[in-house]
Amino acid sequence: MGLDEFASIRQWTSGRQPQEWQRSRGVVIGIGDDAAVVGGPEAGGSEGGEWQWLLAVDTMVETVHFNEATMTEEDVGYKALAANVSDIAAMGGVPRHALVSVSVPPSYGPERVRRLYDGLYACADKYGVAVVGGDTTSSPQHLVVAVTVVGAVEAGRAVPRSGARPGDAVFLTGPVGMSAAGLHYLLAERSKRRRSGDAATEPIPLSAAEAEGIAALVREHRRPQPSVLAGRLLAKRGTCHALNDVSDGVASEAWELAEASGIAIVLNQARLPRSGTMAAYAHRAGIDPLEWILYGGEDYVLLGTIAQTDADSAKSELAEHGIPFYMIGVVEEGEPGVWLTGDGTGKRMAIAKRGYNHFAENQR
Amino acid sequence: MGLDEFASIRQWTSGRQPQEWQRSRGVVIGIGDDAAVVGGPEAGGSEGGEWQWLLAVDTMVETVHFNEATMTEEDVGYKALAANVSDIAAMGGVPRHALVSVSVPPSYGPERVRRLYDGLYACADKYGVAVVGGDTTSSPQHLVVAVTVVGAVEAGRAVPRSGARPGDAVFLTGPVGMSAAGLHYLLAERSKRRRSGDAATEPIPLSAAEAEGIAALVREHRRPQPSVLAGRLLAKRGTCHALNDVSDGVASEAWELAEASGIAIVLNQARLPRSGTMAAYAHRAGIDPLEWILYGGEDYVLLGTIAQTDADSAKSELAEHGIPFYMIGVVEEGEPGVWLTGDGTGKRMAIAKRGYNHFAENQR
């Protein structure tokens, strides 16, 4: 399906049940954020209880999100859960439970499925997630893994996409573009192997430092680190007004905040964090690193907005936990949109909404 | 994958995280029941709060669970949600929220996906389920729908598989085998069409009553009715010790209760409810109706055990709500197993564990 078709599907699925009715079922935030926020049945709805629950689902499909050149089975299992943990982090919550649906094609024997679960449980143990259910079915041809994670957040403290306010500082909790660079490397290597047929290929000479850098990029792609602690610290401050994880790239995520909040986001190019490793590889590959910074995805750091007056203090608190906090722009009143300054000309460049497409550059 | 392979996957996924650790994450019942039961974070675990939460996931895969001859797109959407609602019913809970993962192959344009959502929302509205999230991805070849439902049950009232006690009455809340008969009809019709190629087939003469009966069987297969009210009434009585929905057939579900509870179940063949419509079609198709009663699946009625002293009273209460309650056997001490009496010989026949296999009779 094309992007337009996905857009029309999104349209049918949002707003299909009246908001008032959903509220009577405890829904605080429904479709359209990183995770849904729901209350318990105690108070007949959203107001009861000390905690609210966070619900998120993510699906990984062989040939669409990964293939045998980009991920091992362990990586697939790990990342399928990590993607959901990241969605919970992006609401400021704690991940608690997971349900796993795996559809297994004939090409996967039990041993490959076991490795997938090894990776999934490695992620579960790391983030304290109890795997409480699953459904394993056959699949005629491709592996499909759909994971649902249930999390919790103090009632009223979930950080939505829609709360950004004019004057807020825009921040990132880490560098971006590394996962996209890692994926580029993996797909480029596969293309090389294919071009040379089955014959042994000439290894490309890499310095030890380069090899280490590339391994780090590949690790970012295969074993991303959801920002649970960063999300918790930010949610507790009460001054963080909007939050997203960077699963679809900075441009796309900033657009989501802008549209949901009805504001404009102005990013300063000079302040965008740039991983030296990523930039070095981009140079080698002949690609503008800004492309990966803005349009790469699956970095799992958080992009958000925070009251300007609390930004420095938040930065200090995150620093105490070893978490970076880059102030990369500001929120302004105006038509929803994303702008880029700081290219030296004093002009603003409109940033397109285009999202991250896993395998767009090379092909399956 | 074969059944053995599924069994080994089940083995790796159950008991992989220590029970104590899972308990610290609020897990009351984990993998291995119709739905997981979890508590909120309030009391640091399972004891806090007035309600507990129920979590279930079910997956439907094109060519494995349905094809274009057996289900329309609306049916697939409806049943994908209904299967989960039935899992919540089988714990005695109320379904509240759903998350939907749909992987869409190129053969499905947006219009077909819209119809799938139409069916899903029809089920959601009927059972009061708020759809709060989803993930729509591409699929290279086949449609895969994985739905997660979150429900609630009064703390401590969830009815597990493991509570059956010697002396309990075994009951069913409705006739079984109808869905399997409906599926048999749909697949047989397709085989006929295939044998006759593209040429118009001779319609089989059916009386109006027969046609109506077959339509009812097909409806049972395509639009099953989860037994939420029956589950709620039974859970509230406090005397219902074990409960399953009949998604995999009476034999398989009874085996699950027997193994989880460490007891033997003795069913009386003469008391097994037999739908006249199903029996008539079975006769026509040359199949023993007992086969579909024991080994058909996806009927979504409930199979459970209840204190013998409360069985008549439960039957009366369910009758007030128009829900049947068939007492079909008893629970005995002994090695886990399922037995059948009442064939007139006075002997007991051991019932094999074999589960329901959607497309086993005819083939794709």
mmCIF file of C-alpha atoms in Angstrom, chain A residues 1 5-6 8-9 12-14 16-17 21-22 24-27 29-32 36 38-42 45 50-51 53 55-59 61-65 94-97 99-105 108-111 113-114 117-118 121 124-125 127-142 144 146 148 150 152, chain B residues 1 5-6 8-9 12-14 16-17 21-22 24-27 29-32 36 38-42 45 50-51 53 55-59 61-65 94-97 99-105 108-111 113-114 117-118 121 124-125 127-142 144 146 148 150 152:
data_model
loop_
_atom_site.group_PDB
_atom_site.id
_atom_site.type_symbol
_atom_site.label_atom_id
_atom_site.label_comp_id
_atom_site.label_asym_id
_atom_site.label_seq_id
_atom_site.Cartn_x
_atom_site.Cartn_y
_atom_site.Cartn_z
ATOM 1 C CA MET A 1 0.000 0.000 0.000
ATOM 2 C CA GLU A 5 -3.770 4.449 1.416
ATOM 3 C CA PHE A 6 -2.339 4.285 4.926
ATOM 4 C CA SER A 8 -7.155 6.859 4.477
ATOM 5 C CA ILE A 9 -7.027 3.849 6.793
ATOM 6 C CA TRP A 12 -11.423 5.558 9.188
ATOM 7 C CA THR A 13 -9.988 4.279 12.403
ATOM 8 C CA SER A 14 -9.730 7.554 14.293
ATOM 9 C CA ARG A 16 -14.985 6.156 14.619
ATOM 10 C CA GLN A 17 -16.368 5.732 18.109
ATOM 11 C CA TRP A 21 -18.706 7.020 24.499
ATOM 12 C CA GLN A 22 -15.004 6.157 24.627
ATOM 13 C CA SER A 24 -17.451 6.252 29.374
ATOM 14 C CA ARG A 25 -15.185 3.241 28.791
ATOM 15 C CA GLY A 26 -12.331 4.922 30.655
ATOM 16 C CA VAL A 27 -10.474 6.212 27.599
ATOM 17 C CA ILE A 29 -6.338 9.326 25.188
ATOM 18 C CA GLY A 30 -7.397 7.080 22.297
ATOM 19 C CA ILE A 31 -6.010 6.386 18.838
ATOM 20 C CA GLY A 32 -3.397 8.828 17.577
ATOM 21 C CA ALA A 36 -3.512 4.963 24.567
ATOM 22 C CA VAL A 38 -7.120 4.401 29.914
ATOM 23 C CA GLY A 39 -8.502 4.499 33.428
ATOM 24 C CA GLY A 40 -9.882 1.631 35.448
ATOM 25 C CA PRO A 41 -13.564 0.837 35.826
ATOM 26 C CA GLU A 42 -13.589 2.079 39.488
ATOM 27 C CA GLY A 45 -14.119 6.276 33.752
ATOM 28 C CA GLU A 50 -4.049 6.675 41.337
ATOM 29 C CA TRP A 51 -2.652 5.179 38.163
ATOM 30 C CA TRP A 53 -2.840 2.418 32.074
ATOM 31 C CA LEU A 55 -1.607 0.501 25.853
ATOM 32 C CA ALA A 56 0.485 0.225 22.687
ATOM 33 C CA VAL A 57 0.894 -2.242 19.840
ATOM 34 C CA ASP A 58 3.611 -2.527 17.187
ATOM 35 C CA THR A 59 4.064 -4.988 14.372
ATOM 36 C CA VAL A 61 6.794 -7.908 9.206
ATOM 37 C CA GLU A 62 9.542 -9.839 7.446
ATOM 38 C CA THR A 63 10.616 -8.103 4.187
ATOM 39 C CA VAL A 64 8.846 -4.899 5.293
ATOM 40 C CA HIS A 65 10.671 -4.087 8.547
ATOM 41 C CA VAL A 94 6.524 2.403 33.036
ATOM 42 C CA PRO A 95 6.185 -0.692 30.830
ATOM 43 C CA ARG A 96 4.782 -3.613 32.826
ATOM 44 C CA HIS A 97 3.214 -6.388 30.716
ATOM 45 C CA LEU A 99 1.447 -9.989 24.923
ATOM 46 C CA VAL A 100 3.141 -11.509 21.900
ATOM 47 C CA SER A 101 1.588 -12.676 18.635
ATOM 48 C CA VAL A 102 3.966 -14.573 16.341
ATOM 49 C CA SER A 103 2.934 -15.950 12.950
ATOM 50 C CA VAL A 104 5.567 -18.460 11.898
ATOM 51 C CA PRO A 105 6.254 -19.388 8.246
ATOM 52 C CA TYR A 108 11.236 -20.871 10.501
ATOM 53 C CA GLY A 109 11.818 -24.071 12.401
ATOM 54 C CA PRO A 110 11.304 -24.121 16.150
ATOM 55 C CA GLU A 111 14.971 -23.289 16.684
ATOM 56 C CA VAL A 113 11.473 -19.203 16.866
ATOM 57 C CA ARG A 114 13.316 -19.976 20.077
ATOM 58 C CA TYR A 117 11.915 -15.453 21.991
ATOM 59 C CA ASP A 118 15.451 -15.316 23.426
ATOM 60 C CA TYR A 121 12.879 -12.035 26.737
ATOM 61 C CA ALA A 124 11.666 -7.950 28.651
ATOM 62 C CA ASP A 125 14.141 -8.670 31.430
ATOM 63 C CA TYR A 127 13.005 -3.276 30.998
ATOM 64 C CA GLY A 128 11.174 -5.256 33.669
ATOM 65 C CA VAL A 129 8.337 -6.335 31.403
ATOM 66 C CA ALA A 130 6.363 -9.470 32.353
ATOM 67 C CA VAL A 131 5.364 -11.456 29.257
ATOM 68 C CA VAL A 132 1.874 -12.612 30.197
ATOM 69 C CA GLY A 133 0.359 -13.998 27.027
ATOM 70 C CA GLY A 134 0.798 -14.879 23.436
ATOM 71 C CA ASP A 135 -0.618 -16.501 20.377
ATOM 72 C CA THR A 136 1.591 -18.526 18.055
ATOM 73 C CA THR A 137 0.069 -19.330 14.667
ATOM 74 C CA SER A 138 1.298 -20.589 11.341
ATOM 75 C CA SER A 139 1.973 -18.125 8.561
ATOM 76 C CA PRO A 140 1.990 -19.206 4.917
ATOM 77 C CA GLN A 141 5.097 -17.270 4.014
ATOM 78 C CA HIS A 142 6.528 -14.477 6.156
ATOM 79 C CA VAL A 144 4.900 -11.442 11.483
ATOM 80 C CA ALA A 146 2.882 -8.142 16.798
ATOM 81 C CA THR A 148 1.269 -5.300 22.758
ATOM 82 C CA VAL A 150 0.687 -2.458 28.839
ATOM 83 C CA ALA A 152 1.244 2.490 33.856
ATOM 84 C CA MET B 1 4.693 -26.080 11.759
ATOM 85 C CA GLU B 5 6.613 -27.731 17.167
ATOM 86 C CA PHE B 6 3.859 -25.559 18.606
ATOM 87 C CA SER B 8 7.831 -26.912 22.108
ATOM 88 C CA ILE B 9 7.260 -23.206 21.522
ATOM 89 C CA TRP B 12 9.811 -22.119 26.018
ATOM 90 C CA THR B 13 7.361 -19.336 26.553
ATOM 91 C CA SER B 14 5.748 -20.559 29.742
ATOM 92 C CA ARG B 16 10.495 -18.379 31.311
ATOM 93 C CA GLN B 17 10.291 -15.574 33.825
ATOM 94 C CA TRP B 21 9.332 -11.935 39.635
ATOM 95 C CA GLN B 22 6.167 -11.865 37.552
ATOM 96 C CA SER B 24 6.234 -8.422 41.633
ATOM 97 C CA ARG B 25 5.023 -6.961 38.329
ATOM 98 C CA GLY B 26 1.390 -7.502 39.318
ATOM 99 C CA VAL B 27 0.863 -10.779 37.475
ATOM 100 C CA ILE B 29 -2.282 -15.381 36.198
ATOM 101 C CA GLY B 30 0.293 -15.413 33.394
ATOM 102 C CA ILE B 31 0.688 -17.402 30.204
ATOM 103 C CA GLY B 32 -1.522 -20.473 29.891
ATOM 104 C CA ALA B 36 -3.752 -13.051 31.755
ATOM 105 C CA VAL B 38 -2.789 -8.522 36.280
ATOM 106 C CA GLY B 39 -3.117 -6.049 39.100
ATOM 107 C CA GLY B 40 -2.265 -2.376 39.070
ATOM 108 C CA PRO B 41 0.945 -0.902 40.421
ATOM 109 C CA GLU B 42 -0.818 0.586 43.500
ATOM 110 C CA GLY B 45 1.440 -6.175 42.893
ATOM 111 C CA GLU B 50 -10.869 -3.271 43.532
ATOM 112 C CA TRP B 51 -10.448 -4.492 39.957
ATOM 113 C CA TRP B 53 -7.151 -6.398 34.476
ATOM 114 C CA LEU B 55 -5.195 -9.257 28.815
ATOM 115 C CA ALA B 56 -5.634 -11.488 25.764
ATOM 116 C CA VAL B 57 -4.323 -11.610 22.202
ATOM 117 C CA ASP B 58 -5.524 -13.591 19.187
ATOM 118 C CA THR B 59 -4.274 -13.695 15.647
ATOM 119 C CA VAL B 61 -3.923 -15.380 9.343
ATOM 120 C CA GLU B 62 -5.256 -15.588 5.794
ATOM 121 C CA THR B 63 -5.103 -19.190 4.450
ATOM 122 C CA VAL B 64 -4.589 -20.518 8.002
ATOM 123 C CA HIS B 65 -7.759 -19.311 9.752
ATOM 124 C CA VAL B 94 -15.860 -7.384 30.975
ATOM 125 C CA PRO B 95 -14.040 -6.488 27.741
ATOM 126 C CA ARG B 96 -13.150 -2.783 27.687
ATOM 127 C CA HIS B 97 -10.391 -1.849 25.253
ATOM 128 C CA LEU B 99 -5.678 -2.670 20.068
ATOM 129 C CA VAL B 100 -5.581 -3.813 16.465
ATOM 130 C CA SER B 101 -2.584 -4.811 14.339
ATOM 131 C CA VAL B 102 -3.356 -5.316 10.654
ATOM 132 C CA SER B 103 -0.735 -6.334 8.087
ATOM 133 C CA VAL B 104 -2.170 -5.642 4.662
ATOM 134 C CA PRO B 105 -1.025 -7.458 1.486
ATOM 135 C CA TYR B 108 -6.156 -5.751 -0.234
ATOM 136 C CA GLY B 109 -6.931 -2.254 -1.417
ATOM 137 C CA PRO B 110 -8.085 0.344 1.111
ATOM 138 C CA GLU B 111 -11.720 -0.569 0.400
ATOM 139 C CA VAL B 113 -9.414 -2.865 4.703
ATOM 140 C CA ARG B 114 -12.298 -0.498 5.377
ATOM 141 C CA TYR B 117 -12.689 -2.356 10.121
ATOM 142 C CA ASP B 118 -16.461 -2.128 9.574
ATOM 143 C CA TYR B 121 -16.198 -1.949 14.888
ATOM 144 C CA ALA B 124 -16.671 -3.506 19.276
ATOM 145 C CA ASP B 125 -19.944 -1.579 19.447
ATOM 146 C CA TYR B 127 -19.679 -5.646 23.179
ATOM 147 C CA GLY B 128 -18.893 -2.137 24.362
ATOM 148 C CA VAL B 129 -15.202 -2.320 23.488
ATOM 149 C CA ALA B 130 -13.333 0.941 22.890
ATOM 150 C CA VAL B 131 -10.755 0.569 20.111
ATOM 151 C CA VAL B 132 -7.878 2.640 21.439
ATOM 152 C CA GLY B 133 -4.939 1.872 19.218
ATOM 153 C CA GLY B 134 -3.615 0.088 16.240
ATOM 154 C CA ASP B 135 -0.746 -0.467 13.883
ATOM 155 C CA THR B 136 -1.313 -0.879 10.167
ATOM 156 C CA THR B 137 1.627 -2.227 8.193
ATOM 157 C CA SER B 138 2.227 -3.705 4.774
ATOM 158 C CA SER B 139 2.388 -7.448 4.356
ATOM 159 C CA PRO B 140 4.146 -9.041 1.388
ATOM 160 C CA GLN B 141 1.455 -11.612 0.742
ATOM 161 C CA HIS B 142 -1.237 -12.484 3.274
ATOM 162 C CA VAL B 144 -2.621 -10.953 9.265
ATOM 163 C CA ALA B 146 -3.726 -9.578 15.604
ATOM 164 C CA THR B 148 -5.387 -7.497 21.858
ATOM 165 C CA VAL B 150 -8.022 -5.529 27.738
ATOM 166 C CA ALA B 152 -11.560 -5.986 33.846
#
